[in-house]
Amino acid sequence: MKKQIFRAISAVALSVLLASLVLIVGVLHGYFQDRVLAELGRSAAYAARAVETEGAAYLERLNTPSNRITWVAQDGTVLYDSEEAPDGMENHAGRAEIREAFLTGRGTAVRQSDTLAQKTVYYALRLSDGSVLRLAETQYSVWMLVVQALQPVALVMALALCLALWLAGRLSARLVAPINAIDLSDPEAEPDYEELAPLVGRIRSQNREIRRQVDALRRRQEEFRAITGHMSEGLLLIDRETRLLSYNEAALRLLGAAEPAEEAPSVLTLNREAGFRRCVEESLSGHRREELLERGDLCCRVFANPVEEDGTLSGAVLILLDVTEKERRETLRREFTANVSHELKTPLTSILGTAEILENGMVRPEDIGHFAGNIHREAQRLIGLVNDIIKLSRLDEGGPVGQWETVSLRETAEAVLERLSLAAERRQVSLSLTGDCGPVRGVPQIVEEILYNLCDNAVAYNRPGGSVRVTLSSDGQGERAAVSDTGIGIPQEARERIFERFYRLDKSHPSGGTGLGLSIVKHGAAYLGVRIELESEPEKGSTFTLIFPKAPQETGGGEGAVCADPAVRR
Ligand code: ADP
């Protein structure tokens, strides 16, 4: 603003200065020319009278006249000239002032000299003898005067410029001060200049509108954050240049990325995997893309979709789903299916083969019993396997597996040992039950199944002359049932794996188990909220301990009541 004011003041000052210079010089020049003519007229009249009386002698006497004097005869011949010899001078009859004087008795003329800088003013007077006496005076031309005046004018101009600068500074400071004093973020007071009132009013209303919109935006952003922050799915919003516009915690967790330090970083800095890059690039070229990312144990599926606004691509949205559990289950399911098929195939192949031999009459009558026994054994194994699979899938699906009741572990253990007595006898293994404990809450069928499987294994993986002991006890942690055997034991490295489906340490072991027994134990225990501990020493024996949570005090629900206590169901 200071610059503009300075320019305006300087322009006005300079143009006024130059205009007045030209005007003054022009007016003064005209005035002085008239004065010179008048002066010349007076001198010419005086000289004319003297020449009429004294003739050329008068002129000769004036050896250094102040004006140039020329005496011209009637025919235009120069009779006398105060500056040049008349002989060498041309005829003056054609000169304007001379011609005019011949005609009217008096003539004037102003002529530019050779240089533009000067001009000459002539005054001619006709004498009584018809000759003409002319006086001339040389003056500076008006342009010369202007040029001569330029130096002082330049000084004045410099002064004017300084003054303009100073004035501009003061003026702009004074003009701007009230404008600067307006608080644009909150222009509550009326401005000093009434001209600014509409502008300030408009700013005020715009400020209110901006504040309202910012509040609404902030509210919406907080809502969005609250919603996406609690999502288990990851969400990423990116623009066309892969800049991250919005994200949630889950997305960072699934990609294994830290909180971005800079504002709107490239989404590609969050994860360097080729699959993730493909998702970003494909979606930003307008195509939908889906990829599975694996990071350690974590599996995450990325769905990338382009986002279009008015038909033009503006970015992409990426949804990330944690599919670790799903993938794990899928792998387990595949393994399980493969194992089931394999396990079912073995007894079926055996039954088929034996049946074929019988059918073809290739068996002697006395061997039929042996072959039939074979079919019977394999068929039983098949049924056992199918039953185990059914039990497992029921436990897996959390479907109805029986009612929760108060169960006596002692009674259950007695029944289990009773069922196993024949098998134990066959293997020359002794069975015993010691101690006692309080009742537990559980599904009786599952409690019995768990105990049965543990005792069955304890007999199966025992040695002739060995023993199986079930010990019941109570402590602060709950009710305990420990199944100990004096069998082959389990090596340290296999202790986790024996609970896996179809895992068998020694597939050629004559127990002929399905490899599902301990898996049913594990799932059943998890269903009941029972903890399993295992101690084993190879070649000496193993002890599986079940720790049941303490049953809550009976409140009159009675036997057979469905237990809804989450502490018991867990
Ligand atoms: P199986 O039907 O083969 O008995 P399980 O799931 O019950 O299947 O047991 C898995 C494997 O764990 C068995 O094949 C066996 O090798 C081992 N095992 C289970 N119980 C015992 C035990 N008491 N002593 C030694 N090994 C055992």
XYZ file of C-alpha atoms and ligand atoms in Angstrom:
597
model
C 0.000 0.000 0.000
C 2.867 2.313 0.871
C 4.275 1.709 -2.617
C 0.994 2.579 -4.314
C 0.566 5.779 -2.303
C 4.185 6.749 -3.020
C 3.705 6.139 -6.723
C 0.478 8.166 -6.807
C 1.949 11.114 -4.887
C 5.141 11.088 -6.980
C 3.209 10.939 -10.253
C 0.996 13.852 -9.225
C 3.950 15.909 -7.947
C 6.044 15.310 -11.066
C 3.274 15.983 -13.557
C 2.225 19.164 -11.716
C 5.841 20.234 -11.604
C 6.465 19.636 -15.303
C 3.150 21.159 -16.393
C 3.754 24.286 -14.322
C 7.321 24.505 -15.624
C 6.154 24.425 -19.241
C 3.282 26.798 -18.530
C 5.348 29.296 -16.597
C 8.179 29.267 -19.111
C 5.711 29.613 -22.010
C 3.796 32.502 -20.402
C 6.947 34.301 -19.274
C 8.548 33.854 -22.647
C 5.562 35.427 -24.430
C 5.534 38.245 -21.903
C 9.249 38.962 -22.321
C 8.993 38.815 -26.113
C 6.316 41.513 -26.034
C 8.500 43.544 -23.701
C 11.475 43.126 -26.039
C 9.367 44.236 -29.017
C 8.153 47.300 -27.130
C 11.710 48.099 -26.063
C 12.955 47.616 -29.624
C 10.157 49.905 -30.848
C 11.201 52.662 -28.489
C 14.897 52.318 -29.384
C 14.036 52.173 -33.119
C 11.997 55.398 -32.875
C 14.863 57.104 -31.077
C 17.460 55.863 -33.576
C 15.199 56.762 -36.542
C 14.966 60.352 -35.387
C 18.744 60.510 -34.947
C 19.423 58.980 -38.366
C 16.981 61.416 -40.020
C 18.840 64.320 -38.558
C 22.417 63.081 -38.593
C 22.350 60.404 -41.241
C 24.835 57.569 -41.278
C 27.175 59.547 -39.008
C 24.963 58.748 -36.054
C 25.132 55.084 -36.776
C 28.893 55.164 -37.205
C 29.210 56.793 -33.837
C 27.400 53.976 -32.092
C 30.324 51.573 -32.356
C 28.962 48.930 -29.909
C 25.181 49.196 -29.885
C 23.217 46.973 -27.496
C 20.966 45.849 -30.403
C 21.917 44.963 -33.902
C 21.014 47.873 -36.197
C 20.500 47.477 -39.899
C 19.663 50.329 -42.323
C 18.063 49.225 -45.535
C 17.546 51.420 -48.567
C 14.226 51.618 -50.402
C 15.363 48.947 -52.894
C 16.321 46.552 -50.105
C 20.096 47.222 -50.301
C 21.698 47.178 -46.875
C 23.171 50.614 -46.231
C 24.498 49.891 -42.793
C 24.728 46.945 -40.413
C 26.206 47.119 -36.940
C 27.586 43.566 -37.099
C 28.488 42.848 -40.728
C 29.860 44.755 -43.676
C 26.832 45.870 -45.765
C 28.595 44.996 -49.049
C 28.565 41.298 -48.410
C 24.935 41.251 -47.262
C 22.102 40.131 -49.469
C 19.133 42.279 -50.395
C 16.736 42.629 -47.468
C 13.636 43.674 -49.377
C 12.161 40.192 -49.003
C 12.443 40.081 -45.192
C 9.020 40.009 -43.614
C 9.551 42.907 -41.154
C 11.203 45.069 -43.879
C 8.423 44.369 -46.344
C 5.819 45.179 -43.707
C 7.646 48.417 -42.784
C 7.798 49.500 -46.440
C 4.074 48.974 -46.660
C 2.784 50.172 -43.309
C 5.678 52.179 -41.893
C 6.376 49.585 -39.143
C 7.092 45.869 -39.188
C 7.938 43.129 -36.695
C 9.119 39.541 -37.031
C 10.472 36.722 -34.894
C 12.753 34.201 -36.527
C 14.414 31.041 -35.241
C 18.175 31.193 -35.514
C 20.271 28.409 -36.988
C 20.263 26.519 -33.714
C 16.985 25.808 -32.011
C 18.362 27.323 -28.876
C 17.951 30.956 -30.015
C 15.590 33.241 -31.902
C 15.753 36.831 -33.051
C 13.112 39.509 -32.641
C 13.096 42.202 -35.338
C 11.513 45.662 -35.285
C 11.632 47.771 -38.477
C 10.621 51.427 -38.904
C 10.302 53.351 -42.174
C 12.146 56.651 -42.254
C 10.825 59.743 -44.003
C 13.151 59.123 -47.004
C 11.528 55.726 -47.552
C 14.494 53.719 -46.178
C 13.965 51.345 -43.251
C 15.827 51.164 -39.987
C 15.703 47.763 -38.296
C 16.643 46.808 -34.751
C 17.099 43.162 -33.742
C 17.562 41.359 -30.469
C 18.476 37.737 -29.992
C 16.751 35.739 -27.242
C 16.857 32.176 -25.949
C 14.020 30.001 -27.379
C 11.334 28.696 -25.058
C 12.841 25.106 -25.227
C 16.206 26.440 -24.291
C 14.672 28.093 -21.292
C 12.979 24.835 -20.340
C 16.289 22.974 -20.709
C 18.054 25.585 -18.661
C 15.403 25.296 -15.980
C 15.752 21.520 -15.878
C 18.661 21.424 -13.444
C 16.889 23.338 -10.661
C 13.703 21.505 -11.562
C 15.510 18.159 -11.136
C 16.524 19.291 -7.678
C 12.949 20.215 -6.890
C 11.842 16.874 -8.291
C 14.243 15.005 -6.028
C 12.903 16.993 -3.110
C 9.334 16.213 -4.234
C 10.169 12.516 -4.425
C 11.598 12.531 -0.916
C 8.547 14.349 0.313
C 6.295 11.877 -1.534
C 8.120 8.949 0.055
C 7.814 10.398 3.517
C 4.186 11.327 2.979
C 3.417 7.881 1.529
C 4.964 6.201 4.571
C 3.000 8.348 6.981
C -0.207 8.188 5.013
C -0.135 4.444 4.467
C 0.730 3.830 8.125
C -2.170 6.019 9.205
C -4.535 4.473 6.668
C -3.531 0.916 7.366
C -3.431 1.112 11.193
C -7.233 0.893 11.683
C -7.432 -1.883 9.067
C -4.697 -3.855 10.803
C -6.461 -3.330 14.105
C -9.425 -5.400 12.865
C -9.310 -8.920 14.346
C -10.279 -10.965 11.289
C -10.814 -14.137 13.281
C -13.304 -12.367 15.552
C -14.199 -8.931 14.161
C -16.690 -7.970 16.862
C -15.952 -4.216 17.153
C -17.147 -1.798 14.464
C -14.266 -0.722 12.157
C -12.933 2.890 12.221
C -13.718 3.333 8.519
C -17.392 3.137 7.877
C -16.578 1.972 4.338
C -15.171 -1.210 5.846
C -18.348 -2.017 7.808
C -19.944 -4.208 5.052
C -16.685 -6.089 4.579
C -16.272 -6.695 8.315
C -19.921 -7.784 8.541
C -19.348 -10.270 5.745
C -16.189 -11.630 7.384
C -18.135 -11.991 10.640
C -20.902 -14.031 9.014
C -18.399 -16.102 7.051
C -16.457 -16.807 10.246
C -19.656 -18.032 11.878
C -20.369 -20.275 8.887
C -16.801 -21.646 8.834
C -16.964 -22.373 12.589
C -20.269 -24.183 12.121
C -18.901 -26.265 9.262
C -15.661 -27.073 11.107
C -17.684 -28.223 14.146
C -19.879 -30.416 11.955
C -16.824 -31.841 10.209
C -15.072 -32.537 13.499
C -18.174 -34.244 14.852
C -18.442 -36.392 11.745
C -14.751 -37.247 11.889
C -15.054 -38.257 15.539
C -18.070 -40.418 14.719
C -16.136 -42.006 11.871
C -13.115 -42.594 14.142
C -15.305 -44.070 16.873
C -16.974 -46.436 14.415
C -13.850 -47.512 12.550
C -11.737 -47.581 15.744
C -13.934 -50.315 17.204
C -14.011 -52.339 14.015
C -12.107 -55.607 14.036
C -11.702 -55.178 10.272
C -8.921 -52.948 9.031
C -9.882 -49.930 6.939
C -7.616 -47.821 4.731
C -8.673 -44.895 2.553
C -6.169 -43.667 -0.003
C -6.104 -41.037 -2.713
C -4.891 -41.427 -6.301
C -1.280 -40.764 -5.285
C -1.427 -43.641 -2.717
C -1.525 -41.071 0.107
C -3.168 -42.421 3.261
C -6.251 -40.325 4.015
C -7.780 -42.389 6.783
C -7.031 -45.595 8.664
C -7.980 -47.441 11.815
C -6.045 -49.284 14.524
C -7.051 -52.685 13.181
C -5.510 -51.916 9.778
C -2.148 -51.042 11.348
C -2.279 -54.160 13.521
C -3.102 -56.456 10.613
C -0.365 -54.962 8.436
C 2.127 -54.986 11.309
C 2.714 -51.256 10.830
C 3.477 -48.592 13.413
C 1.468 -45.371 13.771
C 2.596 -43.167 10.810
C 4.837 -40.332 12.008
C 4.171 -37.995 9.089
C 0.907 -36.611 7.778
C -0.625 -38.618 4.895
C 2.288 -40.963 4.099
C 2.166 -43.333 1.142
C 0.131 -46.398 2.059
C 2.919 -48.532 0.597
C 5.136 -47.606 3.550
C 2.784 -49.558 5.839
C 3.511 -52.918 4.238
C 6.101 -53.991 1.673
C 4.518 -57.271 0.600
C 4.005 -57.773 -3.128
C 0.356 -58.797 -2.597
C -0.422 -55.569 -0.765
C 1.291 -53.503 -3.479
C -0.731 -55.344 -6.136
C -3.947 -54.508 -4.276
C -3.041 -50.807 -4.147
C -1.926 -50.597 -7.768
C -4.856 -52.560 -9.202
C -7.476 -50.625 -7.259
C -5.888 -47.317 -8.306
C -6.077 -48.413 -11.906
C -9.808 -48.939 -11.437
C -9.978 -52.683 -10.762
C -11.098 -54.667 -7.754
C -8.410 -56.890 -6.193
C -8.309 -59.436 -3.407
C -5.138 -60.876 -1.838
C -4.177 -63.058 1.101
C -1.285 -61.689 3.165
C 0.593 -63.929 5.581
C 2.773 -62.513 8.318
C 4.068 -65.068 10.804
C 1.024 -66.824 12.231
C -1.288 -64.057 11.067
C -3.346 -64.359 7.885
C -5.120 -61.336 6.539
C -7.305 -60.981 3.469
C -7.206 -57.614 1.686
C -10.127 -56.410 -0.454
C -9.202 -53.366 -2.505
C -11.868 -51.396 -4.365
C -11.510 -48.293 -6.508
C -13.487 -45.212 -5.465
C -14.973 -43.071 -8.201
C -16.484 -39.610 -8.025
C -18.497 -38.337 -10.997
C -16.995 -41.037 -13.173
C -13.354 -40.221 -12.313
C -11.183 -42.302 -10.063
C -10.480 -40.432 -6.829
C -8.792 -43.133 -4.746
C -9.362 -46.551 -3.249
C -10.689 -48.188 -0.127
C -8.951 -51.240 1.341
C -10.666 -53.558 3.817
C -8.504 -56.008 5.758
C -9.971 -59.077 7.433
C -8.204 -61.217 10.004
C -8.707 -64.715 8.575
C -6.056 -66.441 10.704
C -8.585 -68.569 12.571
C -10.523 -69.324 9.410
C -7.377 -70.355 7.561
C -6.219 -72.456 10.513
C -9.585 -74.183 10.685
C -9.529 -74.685 6.966
C -6.088 -76.326 7.162
C -7.239 -78.473 10.084
C -10.368 -79.414 8.201
C -8.361 -80.427 5.151
C -5.965 -82.472 7.258
C -8.834 -84.001 9.160
C -10.683 -84.978 5.985
C -7.528 -86.491 4.543
C -6.878 -88.396 7.782
C -10.475 -89.588 8.091
C -10.448 -90.886 4.534
C -7.194 -92.665 5.181
C -8.297 -94.141 8.503
C -11.629 -95.308 7.054
C -9.942 -96.829 4.055
C -7.649 -99.163 6.039
C -10.364 -101.229 7.842
C -12.647 -101.103 4.815
C -9.899 -102.476 2.543
C -9.275 -105.233 5.062
C -12.999 -106.100 5.302
C -13.313 -106.049 1.520
C -10.336 -108.317 1.035
C -11.483 -110.851 3.624
C -15.045 -110.820 2.286
C -13.726 -111.449 -1.236
C -11.693 -114.440 -0.096
C -14.769 -115.844 1.690
C -16.981 -115.143 -1.302
C -14.661 -116.985 -3.677
C -14.765 -120.089 -1.462
C -11.026 -120.004 -1.080
C -11.197 -120.599 2.671
C -11.235 -123.891 4.371
C -14.307 -124.368 6.593
C -12.188 -124.509 9.749
C -10.624 -121.057 8.890
C -13.950 -119.289 8.306
C -14.195 -118.361 12.002
C -10.803 -116.655 11.856
C -11.716 -114.642 8.759
C -15.131 -113.738 10.158
C -13.422 -112.605 13.362
C -11.184 -110.420 11.217
C -14.168 -108.790 9.568
C -15.802 -108.324 12.950
C -12.713 -106.662 14.428
C -12.239 -104.312 11.499
C -15.954 -103.440 11.447
C -15.765 -102.622 15.170
C -12.729 -100.460 14.565
C -14.694 -98.746 11.827
C -17.632 -98.118 14.140
C -15.268 -96.916 16.875
C -13.700 -94.493 14.407
C -17.025 -93.187 13.156
C -18.250 -92.783 16.746
C -15.099 -90.892 17.699
C -15.478 -88.614 14.679
C -19.106 -87.915 15.595
C -18.141 -87.098 19.195
C -15.353 -84.817 18.077
C -17.429 -82.915 15.579
C -20.177 -82.428 18.195
C -17.651 -81.004 20.632
C -16.133 -78.932 17.836
C -19.399 -77.400 16.767
C -20.451 -76.779 20.378
C -23.702 -78.577 19.596
C -25.854 -80.381 22.183
C -23.681 -82.965 23.897
C -25.806 -83.536 26.986
C -27.127 -81.749 30.035
C -24.971 -80.248 32.735
C -25.321 -82.036 36.024
C -23.516 -82.549 39.291
C -21.280 -85.548 38.690
C -19.571 -87.850 41.163
C -16.055 -88.537 39.896
C -15.743 -91.592 42.095
C -18.856 -93.219 40.656
C -17.765 -92.361 37.123
C -14.275 -93.776 37.700
C -15.733 -96.978 39.170
C -17.934 -97.438 36.119
C -15.037 -96.794 33.725
C -12.747 -99.268 35.466
C -15.551 -101.802 35.465
C -15.928 -101.405 31.680
C -12.197 -101.844 31.194
C -11.705 -104.785 33.551
C -11.906 -107.417 30.806
C -9.406 -105.641 28.539
C -7.101 -105.080 31.513
C -7.319 -108.678 32.478
C -6.416 -109.691 28.929
C -3.314 -107.504 29.053
C -2.487 -108.557 32.597
C -2.830 -105.052 33.932
C -4.257 -104.405 37.393
C -6.760 -101.566 37.956
C -7.248 -99.622 41.200
C -9.114 -96.572 42.467
C -7.986 -94.592 45.542
C -9.003 -91.396 47.343
C -12.124 -89.355 46.928
C -13.186 -85.847 45.999
C -16.197 -83.584 45.976
C -18.808 -83.590 43.220
C -18.120 -81.675 40.030
C -20.346 -79.886 37.532
C -20.313 -81.271 34.023
C -21.990 -83.301 31.321
C -21.841 -86.892 32.668
C -21.294 -88.443 29.228
C -18.321 -86.191 28.533
C -16.796 -86.711 32.005
C -17.056 -90.461 31.531
C -15.686 -90.274 27.970
C -12.625 -88.351 29.157
C -11.912 -90.708 32.031
C -12.565 -93.748 29.840
C -10.153 -92.613 27.118
C -7.393 -91.873 29.644
C -7.854 -95.214 31.410
C -8.164 -97.067 28.103
C -4.831 -95.606 26.969
C -3.298 -96.356 30.358
C -4.218 -100.021 29.855
C -3.369 -100.116 26.142
C 0.083 -98.542 26.482
C 0.984 -100.562 29.558
C 3.100 -103.702 29.857
C 2.058 -107.106 31.121
C 2.096 -107.113 34.895
C 1.704 -103.344 34.977
C -0.950 -101.318 36.777
C -3.380 -98.463 36.260
C -4.382 -96.332 39.239
C -7.039 -93.654 39.388
C -6.447 -91.261 42.296
C -9.126 -88.775 43.351
C -8.348 -85.771 45.551
C -9.418 -82.200 46.327
C -7.340 -79.088 46.850
C -7.715 -75.353 46.671
C -7.682 -75.440 42.878
C -10.506 -77.954 42.489
C -11.285 -81.640 42.281
C -8.554 -83.848 40.830
C -8.672 -87.167 39.056
C -5.227 -88.558 38.170
C -4.837 -91.573 35.882
C -1.386 -93.142 36.350
C 0.069 -96.121 34.557
C 3.290 -98.025 34.597
C 3.474 -98.222 30.815
C 5.807 -97.159 28.051
C 5.650 -93.441 28.859
C 5.613 -90.539 26.422
C 8.769 -88.772 25.224
C 9.004 -85.070 26.066
C 8.809 -83.890 22.430
C 5.534 -85.769 21.810
C 3.609 -84.474 24.820
C 1.942 -81.616 22.966
C 1.321 -83.552 19.781
C -0.465 -86.571 21.313
C -3.547 -84.355 21.724
C -3.682 -83.693 17.965
C -6.196 -85.566 15.837
C -4.940 -88.855 14.417
C -1.551 -88.428 16.029
C -0.123 -91.752 17.105
C 3.347 -92.161 18.470
C 3.774 -95.704 17.251
C 1.396 -96.601 14.460
C 2.323 -100.279 14.694
C 1.361 -100.476 18.380
C -1.112 -103.352 18.858
C -3.585 -101.082 20.731
C -5.157 -100.380 17.312
C -6.338 -96.996 18.468
C -7.767 -94.377 16.117
C -5.549 -91.533 17.274
C -8.655 -89.546 18.244
C -8.933 -90.549 21.922
C -6.780 -87.782 23.429
C -8.217 -85.271 20.975
C -11.672 -86.049 22.388
C -10.183 -85.705 25.898
C -8.760 -82.295 25.045
C -11.961 -80.946 23.468
C -14.171 -82.452 26.174
C -11.993 -80.951 28.905
C -12.095 -77.564 27.182
C -15.876 -77.829 26.926
C -16.167 -78.549 30.667
C -13.506 -76.053 31.716
C -11.249 -78.826 32.986
C -7.478 -78.437 33.019
C -5.191 -81.313 31.971
C -1.695 -81.883 33.321
C 0.660 -84.538 32.041
C 3.698 -86.063 33.674
C 5.501 -88.913 32.022
C 8.768 -90.747 32.111
C 9.625 -92.979 29.163
C 9.690 -96.669 30.093
C 8.285 -95.897 33.555
C 4.789 -94.599 32.995
C 2.556 -91.564 32.656
C 0.081 -89.635 34.770
C -2.728 -87.583 33.215
C -4.376 -85.330 35.842
C -7.765 -83.715 35.297
C -8.447 -80.662 37.432
C -12.167 -79.841 37.621
C -13.188 -76.448 38.883
C -14.944 -76.579 42.218
C -18.682 -77.080 41.801
C -20.701 -74.067 43.001
C -22.866 -74.575 46.107
C -26.203 -76.267 45.323
C -29.043 -73.733 45.475
C -31.902 -76.171 45.042
C -31.567 -76.504 41.275
C -31.324 -80.230 41.833
C -29.917 -82.997 39.721
C -30.456 -82.682 36.026
C -30.575 -78.896 35.979
C -28.910 -77.394 32.939
C -25.906 -75.486 34.176
C -25.957 -71.926 32.985
C -23.052 -70.866 35.132
C -20.461 -69.421 32.781
C -17.752 -70.046 35.382
C -18.434 -73.743 35.043
C -18.974 -73.817 31.276
C -16.151 -71.408 30.568
P -4.962 -93.868 20.200
O -6.306 -94.165 19.662
O -3.882 -94.180 19.266
O -4.778 -94.317 21.574
P -4.947 -91.285 21.413
O -5.319 -89.981 20.889
O -5.707 -91.789 22.574
O -4.981 -92.296 20.211
O -3.446 -91.245 21.806
C -2.521 -90.695 20.915
C -1.157 -91.333 21.107
O -0.596 -90.970 22.386
C -1.200 -92.810 21.166
O -1.118 -93.374 19.892
C 0.009 -93.140 21.993
O 1.144 -93.237 21.192
C 0.153 -92.004 22.932
N -0.412 -92.291 24.293
C -1.625 -91.952 24.750
N -1.761 -92.339 26.060
C -0.608 -92.904 26.410
C -0.143 -93.520 27.616
N -0.875 -93.598 28.719
N 1.129 -94.020 27.623
C 1.899 -93.946 26.541
N 1.524 -93.411 25.349
C 0.258 -92.905 25.301
